[in-house]
Amino acid sequence: MCGIVGYIGHSEAAPILLDSLSRLEYRGYDSAGIAVYAQETGLAVFKAKGRLKVLSDLVDGGKAVHGTVGVGHTRWATHGAPSDVNSHPHVSADGRFAVVHNGIIENYVEIREFLAEHGVQFVSQTDTEVVAHLLEYYYEDDMLQAVTKVLHRVNGAYAFGIVSTDHPDQLIAVRKDSPLVLGYGKDFNLLASDVTAVIKYTREVSYLEDGEIAVLSPDGVTVYDSLLRTVQKPRHTVDWEVSAAEKGGYEHFMAKEIMEQPKAFRDTVFPRITDGRVVLDNITLDRDDVRDMDKIYIIACGSSYHVGVVAKYLLEKLLRKPVEVALASEFRYSDPIVTPRTLALVISQSGETIDTLAAMREAKRLGARILAIVNVVGSTIAREADDVIYTWAGPEIAVATTKAYSTQLAVIDLIALYLADLLGTIDKAEYDAIVAELLLVPEKMEQILAARETIQYYASIYFNHASVFFIGRNVDYAAGLEGSLKLKEISYIHSEAYAAGELKHGTISLIEDGTLVIALASQAGVLFEKTMSNVVEVKSRGADVLGITSAALERGMCKTVDSVLTVPDTHPFLQPSLNVLPLQLFAYYVSLQRGCDIDKPRNLAKSVTVE
Ligand code: M6R
């Protein structure tokens, strides 16, 4: 939520700030703004409601603004409606400080009252404005001292970028619970919410930790801890190309990322299988730890949570240990039963989702061992977990996740096999069969993607439905949850996913003539038969049923449903990795047909860093 950037160097800052912001727009796109300082013109601030393009047009792509130090912001509105005035940067009353902020100042009401008593008149409804005025209040010539005093005063989550007219040779970066990356260039330095915003300019980065303050100048960066002692930051070299974060000829990032899934799955799985065995070299969990574990808690949000729902079925089946899946936003406030014998499996694409991060910290505080599955290298969750397994999906830009979801599932498959092997709860034949099938998943994904026109055809038939229900049992139900979220978040069609057997306990009353039901039934045997009975129930009430099944079950399904999408057969545990592809494509093509803003759906942001 919200993206911040900052530049200090010898080039014109505005075009660089705008370009960097364009790579962060996925974090929020309600409004954008920049503040740039030049001695001749002072602090120039431009802000505009709407997409970054509105701001960019206003300042002629940055050419209309001069100065070599500045900050920029793209907003996902929390406090105060999207408007020009609520856009960042926010400036102190004396015009000396401009601040951009990602996060929430929780005690802003109290600070606002305090400042109002001291004569401050507020111009916006935001929480952030208090920071600009507090800087003015505490400032006595020394930026670092003023910033430190402000940090003692504010509660909440934040990453700030600050410029001051008194110290144009300094750009300040601070963080707590919101991501912040420093980019090191030759004669310039950068700050940003995410690596994607800086890699066009430099590949040398470091990640600011909670409570650290960085002072950037054109020639260097000094980082201080909260006691103002200097800290040596390790530098990392980003090893992926700028093109990985560009559309590469596709109309939307989402389409590109859907098509990248076979590669992402290969990159995530293949290097971790050696001689038919899963090797997770860099995790420290050993056999004794795993034997001692009496419970696994899976903690995540959104699509990552849906991966957790699949994981519960797999892990309980293979490990015979109880697995609980918790929505991260609920976990902290539910007095969870966590002990040092709990393994907390934390799943997050961004590694910055504040609900997940806070839940992880709580699980850790209660003694759990943390194993995180994360896509963004160096993100906070990755750094704070006891062990991390990265999903090598590459940068995911579309707000609706696709390749991150698939690679998270892939890592779950690896972990399930790895732990079952350590525990001795899987026999060799089954282990070998799953590994063999795992290696075939990317090829099978390619087959589904090659036949995407069929899915586009069904999307063209069904795109106008007002409401859609997804049903399935077991892992098919779990994949349905994800299919439903994909459809609703990008097409704005109301949709719900139900365990097929649960529908008759109330929701079936919503089924009427022409209601679209997408029925997933890809598990042979009793699960297939039971799901098909539920399909018959909705058909009898007039539903139009689009079935999704595996090749071996296609004939059985064709008899009952109106249309069928068939995916290749695989091991039942791996079926969600294939089933989700037609669901993603269906959501994509329906949204395309409805003219929706696919990569930037309304009200959403990619990285949710507010509770
Ligand atoms: O970065 P995370 O995996 O922690 O994000 C969790 C959710 O915010 C995310 O999966 C969200 O539900 C996506 N928009 C779904 O497409």
XYZ file of C-alpha atoms and ligand atoms in Angstrom:
627
model
C 0.000 0.000 0.000
C 1.543 3.207 -1.217
C 4.913 3.375 -2.878
C 7.612 5.855 -1.957
C 10.767 6.839 -3.818
C 13.576 9.334 -3.309
C 16.557 10.474 -5.363
C 19.641 12.532 -4.549
C 22.438 13.092 -7.052
C 23.486 15.376 -9.883
C 20.771 14.668 -12.465
C 17.293 16.167 -12.645
C 15.354 14.292 -9.983
C 11.777 14.606 -11.289
C 11.982 12.315 -14.362
C 13.746 9.670 -12.247
C 11.155 9.933 -9.478
C 8.302 9.591 -11.974
C 9.942 6.646 -13.695
C 10.591 4.905 -10.380
C 7.029 5.569 -9.269
C 5.733 3.978 -12.463
C 7.199 0.698 -11.216
C 5.492 1.078 -7.850
C 2.038 1.987 -9.094
C 0.913 -1.559 -8.321
C 1.189 -0.577 -4.644
C -1.544 2.035 -4.945
C -2.917 4.285 -7.639
C -5.367 6.680 -6.025
C -3.039 9.666 -6.471
C 0.615 10.569 -6.909
C 2.957 13.387 -6.046
C 6.554 14.588 -6.042
C 8.550 17.216 -4.158
C 11.829 18.402 -5.667
C 14.240 20.996 -4.329
C 16.428 23.419 -6.286
C 18.191 26.419 -4.819
C 16.761 28.770 -7.451
C 13.156 27.610 -7.187
C 12.962 26.264 -3.639
C 10.778 23.251 -2.871
C 8.425 22.495 -5.765
C 5.529 20.186 -4.894
C 3.164 18.686 -7.463
C 0.328 16.329 -6.574
C -2.614 14.958 -8.485
C -5.524 12.681 -7.798
C -5.709 9.684 -10.135
C -3.119 7.592 -11.876
C 0.527 8.594 -12.123
C -0.077 9.650 -15.729
C -2.130 12.638 -14.514
C 0.821 13.850 -12.466
C 3.290 13.077 -15.213
C 1.268 15.108 -17.739
C 1.044 17.944 -15.220
C 4.846 18.220 -15.012
C 5.602 17.295 -18.614
C 7.163 13.966 -17.657
C 9.273 15.786 -15.060
C 10.811 18.253 -17.504
C 8.929 21.136 -15.905
C 10.491 20.549 -12.480
C 14.123 21.300 -11.681
C 16.314 20.092 -8.851
C 18.552 17.178 -8.006
C 16.980 15.951 -4.785
C 13.396 14.888 -4.226
C 10.822 12.370 -3.058
C 7.777 10.836 -4.721
C 4.686 8.880 -3.743
C 1.923 6.787 -5.225
C -1.035 6.432 -2.883
C -3.504 3.807 -1.751
C -5.810 5.942 0.336
C -6.334 5.074 3.998
C -6.890 8.300 5.947
C -8.643 10.856 3.784
C -10.300 10.266 0.429
C -8.248 10.193 -2.771
C -7.808 13.876 -3.639
C -5.104 16.337 -4.659
C -4.849 17.727 -1.158
C -4.574 14.332 0.551
C -1.865 13.234 -1.876
C 1.711 13.061 -0.650
C 4.238 14.638 -0.273
C 3.005 16.550 2.766
C 4.843 19.731 3.636
C 5.395 21.420 6.999
C 3.725 24.800 7.528
C 7.066 26.599 7.225
C 7.696 24.853 3.883
C 10.943 23.392 5.164
C 10.146 19.655 5.119
C 8.431 17.433 2.561
C 7.494 13.896 3.609
C 6.285 10.801 1.761
C 4.937 7.929 3.815
C 3.894 4.323 3.353
C 2.013 2.886 6.343
C -0.257 4.282 9.040
C 0.458 6.586 11.976
C -1.863 5.050 14.544
C -1.728 7.885 17.090
C -2.157 10.671 14.546
C -5.375 11.971 16.144
C -3.650 12.655 19.418
C -0.656 14.271 17.657
C -2.985 16.343 15.502
C -4.678 17.691 18.624
C -1.318 18.457 20.193
C -0.107 20.299 17.098
C -3.410 22.154 16.714
C -2.969 23.429 20.264
C 0.389 24.794 19.081
C -1.278 26.669 16.265
C -0.798 24.248 13.374
C -3.520 24.408 10.737
C -3.959 21.182 8.847
C -4.697 21.157 5.163
C -5.367 17.437 4.623
C -7.231 14.617 6.357
C -4.212 12.327 6.294
C -2.319 10.785 9.172
C 0.944 11.625 7.387
C 0.617 15.389 7.586
C 1.364 15.275 11.325
C 4.872 14.015 10.511
C 5.726 17.057 8.406
C 4.520 19.393 11.163
C 6.253 17.404 13.907
C 9.529 17.744 12.000
C 9.071 21.495 12.006
C 8.168 21.400 15.705
C 11.274 19.469 16.755
C 13.770 20.901 14.270
C 16.713 22.896 15.659
C 19.177 22.790 12.793
C 19.912 19.061 12.930
C 17.791 16.816 10.698
C 18.845 13.588 12.359
C 17.887 14.837 15.807
C 14.525 16.112 14.572
C 13.762 12.815 12.821
C 14.690 10.844 15.938
C 12.347 12.928 18.074
C 9.539 12.426 15.569
C 10.107 8.672 15.621
C 9.796 8.643 19.391
C 6.480 10.412 19.052
C 4.729 8.333 16.353
C 3.249 4.842 16.668
C 2.333 2.588 13.807
C 3.904 1.350 10.608
C 5.932 3.580 8.379
C 8.526 4.062 5.735
C 9.331 7.743 5.268
C 11.293 9.671 2.683
C 12.112 13.205 3.826
C 13.692 16.222 2.122
C 14.478 19.522 3.777
C 15.176 22.902 2.229
C 17.781 23.535 4.944
C 19.749 20.404 4.029
C 19.347 19.810 0.292
C 22.468 17.646 0.421
C 20.583 15.082 2.526
C 17.708 12.744 1.835
C 16.407 10.854 4.845
C 14.927 7.334 4.832
C 13.376 5.652 7.878
C 11.310 2.532 8.366
C 9.325 0.481 10.836
C 7.143 -2.396 9.611
C 6.962 -1.023 6.056
C 9.517 -1.980 3.434
C 12.347 0.302 2.360
C 15.212 -0.376 0.000
C 18.314 1.756 -0.524
C 19.863 1.817 -3.991
C 23.537 2.752 -4.355
C 24.621 4.492 -7.552
C 27.692 6.314 -8.819
C 27.228 9.933 -7.749
C 23.617 9.325 -6.751
C 21.582 7.294 -4.286
C 17.982 6.202 -4.121
C 15.347 5.038 -1.703
C 12.223 3.072 -2.627
C 9.530 0.781 -1.281
C 10.629 -1.975 -3.606
C 13.642 -3.066 -5.632
C 11.698 -2.805 -8.911
C 11.799 0.992 -8.560
C 15.595 1.192 -8.451
C 16.988 -1.577 -10.640
C 16.900 0.514 -13.801
C 19.470 2.758 -12.077
C 21.451 0.403 -9.883
C 21.610 -3.242 -8.870
C 23.432 -2.574 -5.588
C 20.863 -2.434 -2.805
C 20.453 -2.885 0.903
C 17.360 -3.294 3.031
C 16.722 -0.934 5.893
C 15.768 -2.624 9.178
C 13.121 -1.437 11.619
C 14.278 1.640 13.528
C 17.211 2.412 11.227
C 17.650 5.869 9.740
C 19.544 6.359 6.485
C 21.012 9.687 5.432
C 21.599 9.703 1.689
C 23.784 12.212 -0.136
C 24.975 12.130 -3.753
C 28.248 10.536 -2.645
C 27.212 8.074 0.007
C 24.758 6.655 2.465
C 25.167 6.548 6.224
C 22.840 4.336 8.214
C 22.196 4.809 11.933
C 20.432 2.644 14.469
C 17.846 4.074 16.834
C 20.630 5.223 19.201
C 22.287 7.032 16.288
C 25.251 4.661 16.153
C 26.401 4.011 12.584
C 25.525 0.620 11.121
C 27.346 -1.187 8.338
C 24.693 -2.408 5.936
C 25.353 -5.518 3.870
C 24.842 -4.820 0.168
C 23.086 -7.205 -2.184
C 23.278 -7.386 -5.946
C 19.919 -7.826 -7.635
C 20.331 -10.517 -10.249
C 17.202 -10.205 -12.333
C 16.725 -8.058 -15.402
C 14.592 -4.916 -15.665
C 12.650 -6.698 -18.427
C 11.353 -9.172 -15.827
C 9.267 -6.319 -14.469
C 7.995 -5.204 -17.884
C 5.105 -6.460 -19.999
C 7.241 -7.978 -22.758
C 4.631 -7.618 -25.496
C 1.626 -8.739 -23.450
C -1.366 -6.455 -23.056
C -1.326 -6.952 -19.288
C 1.135 -8.063 -16.640
C -1.440 -10.612 -15.529
C -1.442 -12.301 -18.962
C 2.352 -12.354 -18.986
C 2.517 -13.748 -15.476
C -0.053 -16.465 -16.229
C 2.035 -17.533 -19.209
C 5.230 -17.521 -17.126
C 3.931 -20.170 -14.742
C 5.584 -23.225 -16.308
C 8.957 -21.499 -16.100
C 8.337 -20.197 -12.585
C 7.293 -23.676 -11.442
C 10.420 -25.200 -13.034
C 12.690 -22.569 -11.485
C 11.156 -23.203 -8.076
C 11.085 -27.000 -8.137
C 13.766 -28.436 -10.403
C 16.868 -27.137 -8.590
C 15.448 -28.614 -5.384
C 15.180 -32.158 -6.714
C 18.378 -34.152 -6.932
C 18.403 -37.821 -7.924
C 14.677 -38.053 -7.349
C 14.839 -36.597 -3.849
C 13.708 -33.236 -2.500
C 16.699 -31.330 -1.169
C 16.024 -28.242 0.923
C 19.615 -27.550 1.827
C 19.252 -24.195 3.414
C 16.547 -24.979 5.941
C 17.680 -25.879 9.403
C 14.714 -28.045 10.476
C 16.077 -31.496 11.214
C 14.469 -34.867 11.836
C 14.246 -34.329 15.608
C 12.605 -30.919 15.185
C 10.040 -32.402 12.863
C 9.335 -35.377 15.112
C 8.851 -33.006 18.048
C 6.344 -30.874 16.205
C 2.820 -31.512 17.397
C 1.036 -29.020 15.197
C 1.487 -26.955 12.058
C -0.106 -23.531 11.880
C -0.335 -22.040 8.396
C -0.612 -18.250 8.433
C -1.363 -16.136 5.365
C -3.781 -13.777 3.617
C -5.705 -13.816 0.343
C -4.355 -16.146 -2.307
C -1.491 -17.178 -0.051
C -4.139 -18.306 2.440
C -5.745 -20.351 -0.331
C -2.405 -22.078 -0.850
C -2.580 -22.823 2.871
C -5.970 -24.472 2.408
C -4.490 -26.837 -0.210
C -1.512 -27.389 2.072
C -3.678 -28.529 4.958
C -5.090 -31.398 2.889
C -1.632 -32.453 1.698
C 0.248 -32.099 4.955
C -2.336 -33.831 7.110
C -2.554 -36.699 4.646
C 1.210 -37.145 4.361
C 2.402 -36.244 7.868
C -0.571 -37.317 10.019
C -0.080 -34.198 12.142
C -2.798 -31.627 12.765
C -2.623 -28.590 10.525
C -4.562 -25.395 11.165
C -4.882 -22.694 8.505
C -5.332 -19.200 9.893
C -6.143 -15.940 8.197
C -3.277 -13.762 9.367
C -5.614 -10.887 10.213
C -7.495 -13.156 12.631
C -4.558 -15.040 14.099
C -3.225 -12.397 16.454
C -6.568 -11.678 18.026
C -7.729 -15.259 18.505
C -5.491 -16.257 21.408
C -3.915 -18.975 19.237
C -2.676 -22.183 20.791
C 1.005 -22.040 19.872
C 3.869 -23.697 21.725
C 7.545 -24.318 21.030
C 6.360 -27.563 19.396
C 4.387 -25.629 16.777
C 5.728 -25.123 13.293
C 4.336 -21.908 11.807
C 4.319 -21.990 8.040
C 4.026 -18.388 6.902
C 3.162 -17.782 3.249
C 3.515 -14.422 1.515
C 4.403 -13.370 -2.007
C 5.524 -9.888 -1.012
C 6.963 -10.823 2.353
C 5.623 -7.480 3.573
C 1.894 -8.053 4.176
C 1.465 -6.423 7.557
C -1.204 -8.842 8.833
C 1.032 -11.788 8.008
C 4.125 -10.128 9.416
C 2.367 -9.244 12.661
C 0.934 -12.758 12.979
C 4.363 -14.245 12.333
C 5.895 -12.103 15.058
C 3.161 -13.182 17.436
C 3.717 -16.866 16.604
C 7.436 -16.360 17.178
C 6.790 -14.629 20.486
C 4.735 -17.625 21.557
C 7.642 -19.908 20.753
C 6.779 -21.303 17.317
C 9.449 -22.206 14.820
C 8.896 -20.127 11.664
C 9.278 -21.491 8.162
C 8.373 -18.837 5.586
C 7.522 -19.214 1.914
C 8.255 -15.886 0.259
C 8.800 -14.539 -3.247
C 10.502 -11.196 -2.610
C 14.103 -11.773 -1.620
C 15.204 -9.788 1.402
C 11.652 -8.843 2.416
C 10.834 -8.466 6.094
C 9.116 -11.831 6.533
C 12.004 -13.552 4.771
C 14.503 -11.857 7.043
C 12.665 -12.471 10.296
C 11.698 -16.119 9.745
C 13.839 -18.912 11.182
C 13.954 -20.497 7.741
C 12.825 -19.257 4.364
C 12.124 -21.070 1.126
C 11.927 -18.696 -1.793
C 9.481 -19.113 -4.623
C 11.485 -18.246 -7.693
C 8.557 -16.624 -9.510
C 10.415 -13.400 -10.374
C 8.750 -10.023 -9.902
C 4.968 -10.218 -9.919
C 3.412 -6.890 -10.873
C -0.291 -7.571 -11.531
C -2.319 -7.056 -8.372
C -4.026 -10.409 -8.935
C -1.445 -13.038 -8.139
C -0.958 -15.990 -10.483
C 2.624 -17.198 -10.750
C 3.311 -16.480 -7.089
C 0.316 -18.640 -6.125
C 1.545 -21.476 -8.370
C 5.059 -21.383 -7.014
C 3.793 -21.262 -3.434
C 1.853 -24.447 -4.185
C 5.019 -25.934 -5.642
C 6.935 -25.169 -2.450
C 4.145 -26.734 -0.387
C 4.530 -29.920 -2.458
C 8.280 -29.885 -1.761
C 7.825 -29.266 1.950
C 5.178 -31.989 2.250
C 7.490 -34.516 0.626
C 10.506 -33.349 2.596
C 8.800 -33.503 5.984
C 7.032 -36.796 5.242
C 10.377 -38.275 4.284
C 12.013 -37.004 7.492
C 9.170 -38.459 9.531
C 9.037 -41.704 7.585
C 5.301 -41.303 6.963
C 5.479 -41.805 3.191
C 6.442 -45.016 1.416
C 9.028 -44.988 -1.310
C 6.615 -45.816 -4.121
C 4.327 -42.911 -3.333
C 7.250 -40.533 -2.800
C 8.722 -41.482 -6.166
C 5.353 -41.213 -7.884
C 4.749 -37.688 -6.567
C 8.268 -36.521 -7.449
C 7.929 -37.937 -10.968
C 4.620 -36.148 -11.454
C 5.959 -32.941 -9.944
C 8.595 -32.795 -12.660
C 5.898 -33.130 -15.322
C 3.705 -30.294 -14.014
C 5.348 -27.507 -16.093
C 4.810 -29.453 -19.344
C 1.190 -30.041 -18.436
C 0.761 -26.373 -17.566
C 2.063 -25.556 -21.042
C -0.612 -27.793 -22.591
C -3.357 -25.935 -20.702
C -1.962 -22.525 -21.636
C -1.676 -23.542 -25.294
C -5.419 -24.261 -25.318
C -6.343 -20.905 -23.773
C -8.613 -19.933 -26.669
C -11.198 -22.450 -25.465
C -11.228 -20.711 -22.101
C -11.521 -17.348 -23.820
C -14.519 -18.732 -25.696
C -16.265 -19.710 -22.445
C -15.414 -16.322 -20.979
C -17.140 -14.700 -23.951
C -20.284 -16.712 -23.144
C -20.337 -16.150 -19.401
C -18.818 -12.695 -18.933
C -22.152 -11.041 -18.277
C -23.264 -13.169 -15.339
C -23.976 -11.185 -12.195
C -22.950 -13.922 -9.814
C -20.821 -17.066 -10.048
C -20.419 -20.002 -7.652
C -17.385 -22.267 -7.515
C -17.857 -25.704 -5.979
C -15.554 -28.627 -5.319
C -14.402 -30.975 -2.600
C -11.051 -31.347 -0.881
C -8.238 -29.756 -2.926
C -10.755 -28.927 -5.665
C -12.594 -26.793 -3.133
C -9.299 -25.115 -2.226
C -8.588 -24.335 -5.897
C -12.164 -23.032 -6.208
C -11.470 -20.512 -3.454
C -8.645 -19.127 -5.527
C -10.667 -19.176 -8.775
C -13.426 -17.231 -7.064
C -11.063 -14.608 -5.635
C -9.399 -14.152 -9.026
C -12.737 -13.612 -10.734
C -14.163 -11.176 -8.217
C -11.050 -9.069 -7.715
C -10.458 -8.287 -11.372
C -13.906 -8.555 -13.007
C -16.037 -7.226 -10.097
C -18.483 -10.106 -10.600
C -19.829 -11.355 -7.291
C -18.570 -14.877 -6.717
C -18.321 -17.381 -3.901
C -16.538 -20.674 -3.475
C -18.189 -23.446 -1.519
C -17.281 -26.916 -0.468
C -19.664 -28.732 -2.808
C -21.394 -30.614 -0.001
C -21.985 -27.422 1.973
C -24.037 -25.644 -0.679
C -27.240 -27.407 0.286
C -26.987 -25.986 3.820
C -28.187 -22.580 2.714
C -26.441 -21.130 -0.308
C -28.264 -23.334 -2.790
C -31.230 -21.010 -2.345
C -29.315 -18.515 -4.514
C -29.211 -20.897 -7.460
C -31.814 -20.128 -10.089
C -32.271 -20.402 -13.815
C -29.036 -19.495 -15.571
C -26.835 -19.060 -12.461
C -23.284 -19.981 -13.431
C -21.709 -22.702 -11.291
C -18.102 -23.665 -11.954
C -17.716 -27.194 -10.638
C -14.270 -28.621 -10.016
C -14.198 -32.412 -9.867
C -10.766 -33.750 -10.645
C -10.326 -36.313 -7.852
C -11.302 -39.835 -8.880
C -13.434 -42.118 -6.734
C -15.834 -41.047 -4.039
C -14.904 -37.352 -4.213
C -15.828 -37.281 -7.901
C -19.085 -39.121 -7.354
C -20.139 -36.942 -4.445
C -19.281 -33.726 -6.281
C -21.239 -34.876 -9.313
C -24.265 -35.449 -7.083
C -23.945 -31.846 -5.946
C -23.673 -30.786 -9.587
C -26.939 -32.591 -10.310
C -28.540 -30.720 -7.396
C -27.623 -27.311 -8.841
C -28.508 -28.385 -12.386
C -31.984 -29.350 -11.146
C -32.380 -25.791 -9.876
C -31.538 -24.325 -13.282
C -27.779 -23.669 -12.940
C -25.578 -23.481 -15.985
C -22.566 -25.635 -15.045
C -19.049 -25.257 -16.398
C -17.096 -28.292 -15.212
C -13.361 -28.520 -14.682
C -11.955 -31.986 -14.526
C -8.971 -34.155 -15.334
C -8.645 -36.159 -18.554
C -9.468 -39.494 -16.942
C -12.767 -38.175 -15.574
C -13.844 -36.133 -18.581
C -16.408 -38.621 -19.890
C -18.071 -38.951 -16.511
C -18.396 -35.206 -16.199
C -19.579 -34.506 -19.757
C -22.773 -36.449 -19.066
C -23.924 -34.003 -16.409
C -22.588 -30.499 -17.049
C -23.183 -27.944 -19.809
C -19.539 -27.368 -20.755
C -16.248 -28.924 -19.688
C -12.678 -27.726 -19.444
C -10.295 -30.635 -19.144
C -6.814 -30.494 -17.670
C -4.204 -33.274 -17.888
C -4.128 -35.992 -15.249
C -1.545 -35.832 -12.510
C -1.124 -37.053 -8.949
C -4.220 -35.950 -6.961
C -2.060 -33.778 -4.655
C -0.757 -31.833 -7.636
C -4.063 -31.370 -9.389
C -4.625 -27.840 -7.929
C -1.465 -26.684 -9.728
C -3.156 -27.541 -13.027
C -6.781 -26.757 -12.148
C -6.015 -23.198 -11.150
C -4.752 -22.272 -14.625
C -8.144 -22.385 -16.411
C -9.601 -20.477 -13.458
C -7.003 -17.717 -13.761
C -7.475 -17.546 -17.532
C -11.249 -17.491 -17.152
C -11.030 -14.552 -14.721
C -8.592 -12.787 -17.041
C -10.685 -13.168 -20.196
C -13.947 -12.294 -18.427
C -12.347 -9.076 -17.157
C -10.932 -8.317 -20.583
C -14.385 -8.738 -22.090
C -15.850 -6.437 -19.414
C -13.236 -3.753 -20.109
C -11.847 -3.814 -16.564
C -8.490 -2.430 -15.513
C -7.007 -5.891 -15.110
C -3.605 -5.115 -13.622
C -4.897 -2.433 -11.278
C -8.353 -3.410 -10.041
C -10.279 -0.792 -8.148
C -9.699 -0.365 -4.387
C -6.795 -2.817 -4.308
C -3.036 -2.735 -4.028
C -0.442 -5.411 -4.504
C 1.283 -5.180 -1.209
C -1.056 -4.684 1.734
C 1.004 -2.967 4.385
C -1.872 -1.698 6.516
C -3.888 -3.780 8.988
O 2.007 -10.709 -0.576
P 1.065 -11.663 0.073
O 1.109 -13.041 -0.515
O 1.211 -11.701 1.556
O -0.378 -11.070 -0.246
C -1.538 -11.652 0.265
C -2.758 -11.115 -0.413
O -2.853 -9.738 -0.243
C -2.783 -11.438 -1.918
O -2.667 -12.804 -2.144
C -4.090 -10.930 -2.531
O -5.154 -11.687 -2.053
C -4.036 -10.950 -4.057
N -4.589 -9.739 -4.568
C -4.824 -12.039 -4.676
O -4.726 -12.023 -6.056
